[in-house]
Short mmCIF file of C-alpha atoms and ligand atoms in Angstrom, two decimals:
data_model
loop_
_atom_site.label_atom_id
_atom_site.label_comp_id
_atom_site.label_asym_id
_atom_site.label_seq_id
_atom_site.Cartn_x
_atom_site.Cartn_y
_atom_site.Cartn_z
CA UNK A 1 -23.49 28.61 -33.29
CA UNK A 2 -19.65 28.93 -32.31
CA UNK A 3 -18.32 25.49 -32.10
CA UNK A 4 -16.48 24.05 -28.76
CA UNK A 5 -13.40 23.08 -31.15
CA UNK A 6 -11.75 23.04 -34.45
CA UNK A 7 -8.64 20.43 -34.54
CA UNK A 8 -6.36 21.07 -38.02
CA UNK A 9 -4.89 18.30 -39.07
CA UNK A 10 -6.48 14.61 -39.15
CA UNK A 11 -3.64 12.71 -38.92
CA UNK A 12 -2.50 10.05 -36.25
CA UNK A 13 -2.79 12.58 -33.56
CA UNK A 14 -5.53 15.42 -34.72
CA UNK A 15 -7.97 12.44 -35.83
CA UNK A 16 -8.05 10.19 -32.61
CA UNK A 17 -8.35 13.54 -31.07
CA UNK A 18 -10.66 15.24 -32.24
CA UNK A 19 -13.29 12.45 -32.10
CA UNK A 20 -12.85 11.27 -28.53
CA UNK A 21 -13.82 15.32 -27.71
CA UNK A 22 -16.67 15.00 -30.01
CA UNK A 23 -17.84 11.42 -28.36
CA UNK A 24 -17.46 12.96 -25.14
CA UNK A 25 -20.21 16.17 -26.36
CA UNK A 26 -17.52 18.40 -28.24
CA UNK A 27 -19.16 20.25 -30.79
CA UNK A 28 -15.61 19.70 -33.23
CA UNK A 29 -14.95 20.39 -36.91
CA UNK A 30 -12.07 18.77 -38.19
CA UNK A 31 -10.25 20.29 -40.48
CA UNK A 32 -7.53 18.74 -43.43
CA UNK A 33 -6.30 20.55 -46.20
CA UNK A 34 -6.26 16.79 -48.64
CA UNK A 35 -10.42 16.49 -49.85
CA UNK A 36 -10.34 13.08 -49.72
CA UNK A 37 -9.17 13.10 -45.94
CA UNK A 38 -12.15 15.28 -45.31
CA UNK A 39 -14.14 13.10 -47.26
CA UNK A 40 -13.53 9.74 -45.91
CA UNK A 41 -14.13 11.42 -42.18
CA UNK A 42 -17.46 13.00 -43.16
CA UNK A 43 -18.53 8.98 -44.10
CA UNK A 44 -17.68 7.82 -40.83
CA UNK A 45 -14.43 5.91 -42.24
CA UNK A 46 -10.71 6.34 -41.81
CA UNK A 47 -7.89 6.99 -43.84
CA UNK A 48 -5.26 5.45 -41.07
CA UNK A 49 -4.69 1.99 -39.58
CA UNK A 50 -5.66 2.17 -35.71
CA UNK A 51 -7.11 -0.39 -33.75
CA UNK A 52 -10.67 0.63 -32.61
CA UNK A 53 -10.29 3.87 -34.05
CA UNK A 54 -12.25 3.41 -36.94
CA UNK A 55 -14.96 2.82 -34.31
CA UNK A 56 -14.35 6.08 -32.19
CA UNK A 57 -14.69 8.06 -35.70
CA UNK A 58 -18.05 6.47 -36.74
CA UNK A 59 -19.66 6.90 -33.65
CA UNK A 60 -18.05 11.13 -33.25
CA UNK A 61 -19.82 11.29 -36.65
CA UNK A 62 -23.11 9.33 -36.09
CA UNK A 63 -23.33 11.60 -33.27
CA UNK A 64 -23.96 14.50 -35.58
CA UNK A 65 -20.96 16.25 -33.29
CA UNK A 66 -17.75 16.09 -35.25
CA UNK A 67 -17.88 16.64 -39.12
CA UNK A 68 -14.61 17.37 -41.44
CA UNK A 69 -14.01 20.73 -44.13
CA UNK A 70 -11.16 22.14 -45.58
CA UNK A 71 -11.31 25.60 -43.65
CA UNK A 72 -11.80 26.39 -39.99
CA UNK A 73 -14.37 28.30 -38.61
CA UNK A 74 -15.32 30.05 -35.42
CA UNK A 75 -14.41 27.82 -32.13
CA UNK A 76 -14.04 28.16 -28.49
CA UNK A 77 -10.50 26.44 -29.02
CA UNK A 78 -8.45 25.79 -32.27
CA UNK A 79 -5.80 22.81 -32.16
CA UNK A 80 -3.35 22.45 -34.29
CA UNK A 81 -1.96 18.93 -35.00
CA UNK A 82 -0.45 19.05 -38.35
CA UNK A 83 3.38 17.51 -39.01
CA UNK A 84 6.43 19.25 -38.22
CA UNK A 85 8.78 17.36 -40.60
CA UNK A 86 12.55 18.29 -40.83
CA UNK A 87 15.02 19.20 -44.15
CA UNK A 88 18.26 17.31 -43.83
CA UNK A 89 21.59 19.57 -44.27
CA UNK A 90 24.89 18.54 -45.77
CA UNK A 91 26.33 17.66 -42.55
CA UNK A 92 23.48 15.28 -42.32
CA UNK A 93 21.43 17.36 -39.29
CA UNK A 94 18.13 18.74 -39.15
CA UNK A 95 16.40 21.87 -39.29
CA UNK A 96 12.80 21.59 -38.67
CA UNK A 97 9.96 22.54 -40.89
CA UNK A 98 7.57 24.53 -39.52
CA UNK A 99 5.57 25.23 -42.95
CA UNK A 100 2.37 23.34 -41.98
CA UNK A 101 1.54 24.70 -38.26
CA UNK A 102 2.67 28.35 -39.44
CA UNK A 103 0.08 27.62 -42.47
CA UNK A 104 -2.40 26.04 -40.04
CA UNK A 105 -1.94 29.23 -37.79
CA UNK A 106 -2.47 31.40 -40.36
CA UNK A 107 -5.52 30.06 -41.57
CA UNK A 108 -7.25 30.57 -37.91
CA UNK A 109 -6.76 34.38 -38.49
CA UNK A 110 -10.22 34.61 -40.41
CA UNK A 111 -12.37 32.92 -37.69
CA UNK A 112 -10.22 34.14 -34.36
CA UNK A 113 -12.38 35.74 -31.69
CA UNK A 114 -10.59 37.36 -28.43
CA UNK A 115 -10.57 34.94 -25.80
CA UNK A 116 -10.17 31.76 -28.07
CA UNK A 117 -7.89 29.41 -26.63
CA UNK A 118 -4.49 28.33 -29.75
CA UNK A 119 -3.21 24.90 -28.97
CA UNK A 120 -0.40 23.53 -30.79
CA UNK A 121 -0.02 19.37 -30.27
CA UNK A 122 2.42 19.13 -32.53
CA UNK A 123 5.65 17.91 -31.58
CA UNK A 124 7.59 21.27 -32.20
CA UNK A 125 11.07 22.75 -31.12
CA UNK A 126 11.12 24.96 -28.51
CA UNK A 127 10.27 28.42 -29.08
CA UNK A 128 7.23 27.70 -31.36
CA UNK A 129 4.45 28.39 -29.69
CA UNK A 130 5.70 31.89 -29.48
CA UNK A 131 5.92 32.00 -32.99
CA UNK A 132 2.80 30.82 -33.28
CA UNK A 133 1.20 33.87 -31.89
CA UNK A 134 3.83 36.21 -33.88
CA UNK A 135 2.40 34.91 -37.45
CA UNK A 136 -1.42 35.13 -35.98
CA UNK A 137 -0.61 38.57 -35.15
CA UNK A 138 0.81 39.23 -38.45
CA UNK A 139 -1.83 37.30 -40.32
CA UNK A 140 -4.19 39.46 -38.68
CA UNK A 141 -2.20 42.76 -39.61
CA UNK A 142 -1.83 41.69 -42.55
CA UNK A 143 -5.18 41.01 -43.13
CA UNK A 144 -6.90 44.02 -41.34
CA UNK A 145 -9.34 41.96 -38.70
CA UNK A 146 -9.12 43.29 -35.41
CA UNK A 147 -9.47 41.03 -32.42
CA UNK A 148 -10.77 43.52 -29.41
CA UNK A 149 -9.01 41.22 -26.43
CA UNK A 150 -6.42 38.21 -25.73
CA UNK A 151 -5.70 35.24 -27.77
CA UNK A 152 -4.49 32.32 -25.24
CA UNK A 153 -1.58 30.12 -26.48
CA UNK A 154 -0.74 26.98 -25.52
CA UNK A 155 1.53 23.71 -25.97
CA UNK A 156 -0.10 20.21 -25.15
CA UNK A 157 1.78 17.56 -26.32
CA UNK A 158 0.54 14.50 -27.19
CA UNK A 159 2.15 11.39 -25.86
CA UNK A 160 0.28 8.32 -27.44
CA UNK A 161 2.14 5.07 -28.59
CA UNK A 162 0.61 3.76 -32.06
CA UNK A 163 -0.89 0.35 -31.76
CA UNK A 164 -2.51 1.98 -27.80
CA UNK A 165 -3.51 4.97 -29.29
CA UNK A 166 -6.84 5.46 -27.69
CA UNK A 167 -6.07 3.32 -24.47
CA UNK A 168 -3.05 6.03 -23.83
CA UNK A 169 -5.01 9.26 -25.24
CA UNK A 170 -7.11 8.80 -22.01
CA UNK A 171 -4.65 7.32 -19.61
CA UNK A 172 -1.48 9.07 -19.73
CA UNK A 173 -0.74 12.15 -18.02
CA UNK A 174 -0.27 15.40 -19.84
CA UNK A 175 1.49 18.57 -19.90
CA UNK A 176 -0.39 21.96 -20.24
CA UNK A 177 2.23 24.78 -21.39
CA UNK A 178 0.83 27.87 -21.59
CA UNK A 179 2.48 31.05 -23.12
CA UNK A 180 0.38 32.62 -19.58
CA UNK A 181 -1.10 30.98 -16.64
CA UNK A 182 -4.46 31.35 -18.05
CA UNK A 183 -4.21 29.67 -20.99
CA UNK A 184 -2.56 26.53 -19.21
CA UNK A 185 -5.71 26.39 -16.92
CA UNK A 186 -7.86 26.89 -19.92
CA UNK A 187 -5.86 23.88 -21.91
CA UNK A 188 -5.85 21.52 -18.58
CA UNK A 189 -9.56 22.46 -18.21
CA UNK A 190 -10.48 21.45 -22.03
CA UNK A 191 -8.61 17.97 -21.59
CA UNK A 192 -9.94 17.02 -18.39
CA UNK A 193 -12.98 16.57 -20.88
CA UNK A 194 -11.91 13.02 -21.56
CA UNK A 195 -8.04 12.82 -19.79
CA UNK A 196 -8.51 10.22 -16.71
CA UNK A 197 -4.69 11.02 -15.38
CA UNK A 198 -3.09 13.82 -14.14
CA UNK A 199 -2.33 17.18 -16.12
CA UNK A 200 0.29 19.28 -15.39
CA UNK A 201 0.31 23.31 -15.93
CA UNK A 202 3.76 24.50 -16.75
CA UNK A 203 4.92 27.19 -19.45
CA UNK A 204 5.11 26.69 -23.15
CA UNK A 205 8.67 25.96 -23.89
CA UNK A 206 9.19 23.50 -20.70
CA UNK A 207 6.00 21.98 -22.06
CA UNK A 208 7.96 21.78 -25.95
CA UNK A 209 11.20 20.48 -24.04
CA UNK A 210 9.35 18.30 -22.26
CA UNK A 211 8.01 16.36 -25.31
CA UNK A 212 11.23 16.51 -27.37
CA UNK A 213 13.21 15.19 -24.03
CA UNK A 214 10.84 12.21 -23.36
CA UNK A 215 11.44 10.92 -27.41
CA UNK A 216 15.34 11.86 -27.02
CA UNK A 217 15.74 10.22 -23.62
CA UNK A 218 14.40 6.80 -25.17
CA UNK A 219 16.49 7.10 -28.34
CA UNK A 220 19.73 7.72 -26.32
CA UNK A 221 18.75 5.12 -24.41
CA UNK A 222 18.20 2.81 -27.89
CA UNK A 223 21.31 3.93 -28.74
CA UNK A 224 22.86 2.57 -25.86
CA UNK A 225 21.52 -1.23 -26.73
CA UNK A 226 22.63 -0.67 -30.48
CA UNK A 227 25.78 0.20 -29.46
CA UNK A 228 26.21 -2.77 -27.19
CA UNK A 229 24.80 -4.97 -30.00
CA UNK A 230 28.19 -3.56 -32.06
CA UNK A 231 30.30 -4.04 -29.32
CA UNK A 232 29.57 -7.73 -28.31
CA UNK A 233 29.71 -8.78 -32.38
CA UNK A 234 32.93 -7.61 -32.25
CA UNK A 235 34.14 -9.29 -29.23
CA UNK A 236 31.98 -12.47 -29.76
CA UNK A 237 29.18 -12.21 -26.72
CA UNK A 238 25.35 -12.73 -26.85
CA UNK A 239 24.13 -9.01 -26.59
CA UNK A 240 20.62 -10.53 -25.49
CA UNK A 241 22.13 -13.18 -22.89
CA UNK A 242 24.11 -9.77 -22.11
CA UNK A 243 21.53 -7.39 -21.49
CA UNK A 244 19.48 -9.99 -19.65
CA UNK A 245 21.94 -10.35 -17.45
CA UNK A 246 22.75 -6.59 -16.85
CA UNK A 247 19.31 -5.75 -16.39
CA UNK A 248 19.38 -8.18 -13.11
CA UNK A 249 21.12 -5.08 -11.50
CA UNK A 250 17.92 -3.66 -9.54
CA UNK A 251 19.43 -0.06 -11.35
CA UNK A 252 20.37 -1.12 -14.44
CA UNK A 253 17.06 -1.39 -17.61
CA UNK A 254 19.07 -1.09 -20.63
CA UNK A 255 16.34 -1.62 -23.83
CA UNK A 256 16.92 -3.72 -26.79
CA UNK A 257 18.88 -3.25 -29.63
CA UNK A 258 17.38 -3.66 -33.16
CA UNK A 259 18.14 -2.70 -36.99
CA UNK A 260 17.94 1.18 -36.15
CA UNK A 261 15.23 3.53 -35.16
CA UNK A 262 11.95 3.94 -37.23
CA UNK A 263 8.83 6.24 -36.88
CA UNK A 264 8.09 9.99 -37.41
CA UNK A 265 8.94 10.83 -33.38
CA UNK A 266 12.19 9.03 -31.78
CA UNK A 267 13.95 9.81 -34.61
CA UNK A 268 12.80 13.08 -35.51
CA UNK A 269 12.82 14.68 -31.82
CA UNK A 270 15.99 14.92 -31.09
CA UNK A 271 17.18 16.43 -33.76
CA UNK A 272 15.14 19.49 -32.90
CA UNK A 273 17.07 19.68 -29.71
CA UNK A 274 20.18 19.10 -31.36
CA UNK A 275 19.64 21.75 -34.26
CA UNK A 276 18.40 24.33 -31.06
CA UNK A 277 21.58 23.57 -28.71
CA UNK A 278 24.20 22.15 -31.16
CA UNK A 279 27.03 22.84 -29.04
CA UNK A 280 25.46 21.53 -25.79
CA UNK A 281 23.37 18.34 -27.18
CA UNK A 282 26.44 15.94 -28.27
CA UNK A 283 25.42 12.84 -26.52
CA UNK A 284 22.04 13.20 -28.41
CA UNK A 285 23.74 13.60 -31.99
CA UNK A 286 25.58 10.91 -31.53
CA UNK A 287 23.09 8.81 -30.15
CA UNK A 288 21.57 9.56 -33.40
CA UNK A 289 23.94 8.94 -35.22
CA UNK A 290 24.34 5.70 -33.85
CA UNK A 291 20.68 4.54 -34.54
CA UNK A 292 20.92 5.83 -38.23
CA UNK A 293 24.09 3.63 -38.76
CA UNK A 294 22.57 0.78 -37.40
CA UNK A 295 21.01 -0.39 -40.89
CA UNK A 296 24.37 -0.11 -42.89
CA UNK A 297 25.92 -2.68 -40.04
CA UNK A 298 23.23 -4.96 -40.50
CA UNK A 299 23.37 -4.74 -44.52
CA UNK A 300 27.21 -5.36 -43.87
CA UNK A 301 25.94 -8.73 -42.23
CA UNK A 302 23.92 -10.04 -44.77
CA UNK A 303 26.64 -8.87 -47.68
CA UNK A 304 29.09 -11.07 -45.34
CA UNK A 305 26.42 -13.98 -44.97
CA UNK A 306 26.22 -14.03 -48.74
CA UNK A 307 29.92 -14.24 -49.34
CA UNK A 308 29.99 -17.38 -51.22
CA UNK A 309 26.81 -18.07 -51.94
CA UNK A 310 25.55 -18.28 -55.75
CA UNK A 311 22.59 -16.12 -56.53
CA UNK A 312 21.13 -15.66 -52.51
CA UNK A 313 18.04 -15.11 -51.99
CA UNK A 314 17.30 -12.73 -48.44
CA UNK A 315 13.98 -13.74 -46.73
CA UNK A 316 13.69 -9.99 -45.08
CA UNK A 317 11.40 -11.14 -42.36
CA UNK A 318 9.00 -7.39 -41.10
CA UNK A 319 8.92 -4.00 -43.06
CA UNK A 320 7.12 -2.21 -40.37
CA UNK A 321 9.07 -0.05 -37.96
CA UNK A 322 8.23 -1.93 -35.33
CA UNK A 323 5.96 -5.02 -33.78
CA UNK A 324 2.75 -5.59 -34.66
CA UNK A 325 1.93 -2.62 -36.34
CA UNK A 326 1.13 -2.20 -40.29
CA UNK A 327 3.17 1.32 -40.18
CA UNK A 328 6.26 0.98 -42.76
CA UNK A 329 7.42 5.09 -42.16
CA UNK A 330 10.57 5.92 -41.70
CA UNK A 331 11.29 1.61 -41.39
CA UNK A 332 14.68 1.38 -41.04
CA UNK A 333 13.11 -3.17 -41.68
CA UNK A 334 11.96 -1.18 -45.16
CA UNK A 335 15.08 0.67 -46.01
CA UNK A 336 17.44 -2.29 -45.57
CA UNK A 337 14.96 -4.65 -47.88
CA UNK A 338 14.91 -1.80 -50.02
CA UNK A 339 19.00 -1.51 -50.19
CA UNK A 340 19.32 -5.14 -50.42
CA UNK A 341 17.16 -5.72 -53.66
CA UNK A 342 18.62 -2.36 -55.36
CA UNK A 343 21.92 -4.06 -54.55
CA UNK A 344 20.72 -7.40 -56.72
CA UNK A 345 19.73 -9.17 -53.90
CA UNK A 346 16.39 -12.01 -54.55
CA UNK A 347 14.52 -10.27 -51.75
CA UNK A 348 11.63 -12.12 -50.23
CA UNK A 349 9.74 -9.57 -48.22
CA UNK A 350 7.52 -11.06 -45.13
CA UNK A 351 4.84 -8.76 -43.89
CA UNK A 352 2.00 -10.31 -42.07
CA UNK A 353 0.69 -6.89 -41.64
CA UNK A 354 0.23 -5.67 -45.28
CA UNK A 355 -1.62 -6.74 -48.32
CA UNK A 356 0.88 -5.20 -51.25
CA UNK A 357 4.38 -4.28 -51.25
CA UNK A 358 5.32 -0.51 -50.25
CA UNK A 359 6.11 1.34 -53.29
CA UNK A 360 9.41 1.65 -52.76
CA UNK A 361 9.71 -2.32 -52.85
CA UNK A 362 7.29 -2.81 -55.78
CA UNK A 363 8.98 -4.78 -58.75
CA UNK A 364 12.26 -5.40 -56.94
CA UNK A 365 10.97 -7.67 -54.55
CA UNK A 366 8.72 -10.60 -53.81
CA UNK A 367 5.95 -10.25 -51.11
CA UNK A 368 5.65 -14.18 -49.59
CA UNK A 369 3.80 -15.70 -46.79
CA UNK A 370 6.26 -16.76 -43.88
CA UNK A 371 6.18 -20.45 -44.84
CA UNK A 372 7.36 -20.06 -48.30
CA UNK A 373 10.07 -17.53 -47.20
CA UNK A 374 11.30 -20.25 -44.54
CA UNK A 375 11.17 -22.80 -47.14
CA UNK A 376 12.74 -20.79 -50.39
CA UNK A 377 15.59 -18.38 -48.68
CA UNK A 378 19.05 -18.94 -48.00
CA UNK A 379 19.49 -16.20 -45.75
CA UNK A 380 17.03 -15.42 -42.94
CA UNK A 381 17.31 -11.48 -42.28
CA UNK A 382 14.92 -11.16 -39.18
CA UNK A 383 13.71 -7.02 -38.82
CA UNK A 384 10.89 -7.03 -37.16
CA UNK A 385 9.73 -8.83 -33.67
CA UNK A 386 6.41 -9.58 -34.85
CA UNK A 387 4.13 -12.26 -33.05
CA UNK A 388 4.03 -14.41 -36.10
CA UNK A 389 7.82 -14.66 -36.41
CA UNK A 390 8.19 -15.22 -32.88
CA UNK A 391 6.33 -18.51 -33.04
CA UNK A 392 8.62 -19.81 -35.86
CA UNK A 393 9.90 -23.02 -34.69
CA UNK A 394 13.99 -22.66 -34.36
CA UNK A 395 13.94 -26.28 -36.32
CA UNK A 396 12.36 -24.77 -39.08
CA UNK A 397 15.89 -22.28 -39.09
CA UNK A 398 18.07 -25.30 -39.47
CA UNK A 399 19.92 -24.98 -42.93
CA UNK A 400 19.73 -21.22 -43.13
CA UNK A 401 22.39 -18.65 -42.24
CA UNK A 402 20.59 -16.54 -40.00
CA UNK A 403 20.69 -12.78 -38.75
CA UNK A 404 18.51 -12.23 -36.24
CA UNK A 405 18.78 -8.32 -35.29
CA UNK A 406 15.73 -8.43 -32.52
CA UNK A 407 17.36 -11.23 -30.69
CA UNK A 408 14.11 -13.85 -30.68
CA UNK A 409 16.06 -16.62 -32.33
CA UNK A 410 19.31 -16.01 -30.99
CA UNK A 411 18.45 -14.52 -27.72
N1 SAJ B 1 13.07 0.32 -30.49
C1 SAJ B 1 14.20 -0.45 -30.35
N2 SAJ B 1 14.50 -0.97 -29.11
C2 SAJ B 1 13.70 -0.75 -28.04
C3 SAJ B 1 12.55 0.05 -28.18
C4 SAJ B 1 12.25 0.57 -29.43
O1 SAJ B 1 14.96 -0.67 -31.31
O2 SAJ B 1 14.02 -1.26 -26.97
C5 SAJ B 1 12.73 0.91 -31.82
C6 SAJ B 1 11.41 0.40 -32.38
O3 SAJ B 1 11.60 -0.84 -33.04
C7 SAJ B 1 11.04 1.51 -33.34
C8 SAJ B 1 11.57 2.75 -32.62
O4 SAJ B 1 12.52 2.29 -31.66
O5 SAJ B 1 11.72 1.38 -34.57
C9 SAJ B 1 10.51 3.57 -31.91
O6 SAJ B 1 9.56 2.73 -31.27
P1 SAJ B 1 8.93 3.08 -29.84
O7 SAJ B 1 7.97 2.00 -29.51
O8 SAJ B 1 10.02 3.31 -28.87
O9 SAJ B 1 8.23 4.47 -30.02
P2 SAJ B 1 7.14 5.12 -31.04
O10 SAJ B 1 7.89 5.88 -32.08
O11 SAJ B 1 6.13 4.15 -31.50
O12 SAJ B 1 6.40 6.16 -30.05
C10 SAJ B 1 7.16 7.10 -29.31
C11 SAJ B 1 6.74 7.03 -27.83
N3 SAJ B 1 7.68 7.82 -27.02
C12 SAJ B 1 8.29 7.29 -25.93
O13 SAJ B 1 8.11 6.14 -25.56
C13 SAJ B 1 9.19 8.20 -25.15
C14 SAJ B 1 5.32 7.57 -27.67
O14 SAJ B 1 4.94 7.62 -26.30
C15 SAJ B 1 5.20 8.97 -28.30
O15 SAJ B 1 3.87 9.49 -28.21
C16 SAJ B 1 5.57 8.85 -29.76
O16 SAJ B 1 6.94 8.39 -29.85
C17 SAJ B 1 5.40 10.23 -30.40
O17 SAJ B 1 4.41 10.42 -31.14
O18 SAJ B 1 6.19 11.13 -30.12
#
């Protein structure tokens, strides 16, 4: 029996994703080119942290309607949610790498039937959908299957925050962009399946703008709070007393600063608009730039809090990217611990969220409880507004030299 759906790649998107269709009746196959991935999801367990999701997963699976493999097979509708990572350049931009949807793509050209509907969720730079149905095409050629009838192509995005996942995979609104009319109606149709908000039809590359403006617009707007965090050390002002005050204006909602910009989207996204418009997108580059530098300035402060000190030892309170999450990628908490102890710093790394140190922290560094960090370290390097360190009494600070770059001490 054709399925209703195949969804490559069971990542933080193509996982959540492809079991709340298969809760909701979706015949779905999942598919994941690592065994083990495919393994753990054919037990009814997960290989990511995300709350309730391990949940969602065992019950798509009990429900004999989602099961994992390795290849796709025939479906009504093939997603594609793989990652769309990026190669740096010399001059320190980004040219995204499209390696894993164009393989995912080509792999649907065994099982394709005319009037299947492509989706790509991937966050992707403009333009790829279209190139999407170029390799297919040429997969097909290539390959000698004829397909008597349309392929539909489309671009959903996927707009979920980690830590909400599956409160904002049914809540938020969407964007349908289809390479035709058809296939938007046939993409807003298939989401409607377990979408409570609105979806919007548009065309594929407004819909891949759309997605790579949303992440931009909030990391210019990050920017914005870094740089004011710069600013005000230099001329001696409270950024947080600052922006609280600012943000009184009924127009005014500037965000918070922090020690840079971590996760695989906000600072990812914009580059893609960047590398596609390099000559037009200068506000975004440097906005960029401006998160990226933002862990050097805050290793400058602890290298300046340590002047004088014998031997310091750097409590480096959070490793995740952000609050109350386990997820240490792209951390700019984790790269400054990381810098710190390569530099010959004692660092005492604080994560209420993991078990063991990050490999890239393993024998340089010290994973502690919060207690004995406050008790043992001369300098108190808060990263990451977590709960726990928000509850820290400020008498329990006295002593220390502090660096607070979240503003929850010192706000
Ligand atoms: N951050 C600050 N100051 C702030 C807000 C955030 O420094 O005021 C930092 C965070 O600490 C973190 C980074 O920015 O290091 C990103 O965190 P985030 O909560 O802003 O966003 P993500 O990466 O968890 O999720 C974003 C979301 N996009 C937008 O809010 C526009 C989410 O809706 C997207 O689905 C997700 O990217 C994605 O997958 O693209």
């Amino acid at each position: 029996m054709k399925l209703d759906l195949t969804v490559l790649g069971l990542g933080y998107i193509g996982l959540p994703t492809a079991s709340i269709f298969a809760t909701k009746g979706k015949k779905v196959l999942g598919v994941d080119v690592v065994p083990r991935v495919v393994e753990t999801i054919n037990r009814g367990d997960i290989h990511i942290e995300e709350p309730d999701l391990d949940v969602l997963v065992r019950a798509a699976v009990q429900s004999g309607n989602l099961r994992a493999a390795g290849k796709p097979e025939p479906a009504f509708t093939h997603i594609v949610a793989v990652p769309t990572p990026f190669d740096v350049r010399p001059d320190g931009s980004r040219a995204p790498d499209l390696t894993y949807v164009e393989s995912a793509t080509r792999s649907l050209a065994s099982v394709i039937r005319a009037g299947d509907l492509v989706i790509l969720e991937s966050t992707s730079p403009v333009g790829t959908t279209e190139k999407m149905k170029a390799w297919l095409e040429d997969e097909l050629a290539r390959t000698g299957r004829k397909v008597a009838g349309e392929i539909l192509y489309a671009h959903c995005p996927e707009r979920i925050l980690p830590g909400q996942m599956l409160k904002e995979l049914v809540s938020n609104d969407r964007i349908a962009g289809g390479l035709t009319p058809e296939a938007a109606r046939r993409a807003k149709e298939l989401y409607r399946t377990f979408c409570t908000a609105e979806i919007f039809e548009t065309d594929a590359r407004t819909a891949e703008m759309a997605k790579l403006t949303e992440n931009a617009f909030r990391d210019v707007n990050i920017a914005f709070a870094n740089e004011l965090s710069l600013v005000c050390d230099r001329l001696g002002i409270n950024v947080w007393e600052l922006i609280r005050l600012a943000n009184r204006h009924p127009r005014v909602k500037i965000l918070q600063p922090g020690p840079g910009v971590g996760g695989h989207c906000i600072a990812v996204d914009p580059w893609f608009i960047v590398d596609a418009a390099p000559k037009e997108a200068r506000l975004m580059r440097v906005a960029r730039e401006v998160n990226d530098g933002k862990p050097g300035w805050v290793m400058d402060k602890v290298r300046a809090a340590a002047a004088g000190l014998k031997n310091p030892s750097v409590a480096c309170l959070g490793l995740a990217f952000k609050a109350n999450i386990d997820d240490l990628r792209e951390s700019p908490s984790l790269e400054i611990a990381t810098h710190l102890a390569d530099e010959g710093y004692k660092v005492l790394a604080v994560e209420p969220h993991v078990r063991e140190l990050p490999k890239a922290l393993k024998g340089k560094a010290e994973l502690v409880g919060l207690d004995d960090a406050l008790a043992r370290a001369d300098i108190l390097l808060l990263l990451v507004d977590h709960n726990a360190f928000k509850a820290v009494p400020l008498s329990r600070l006295a002593g220390k030299q502090v660096i607070d770059t979240r503003g929850i001490w010192n706000a």
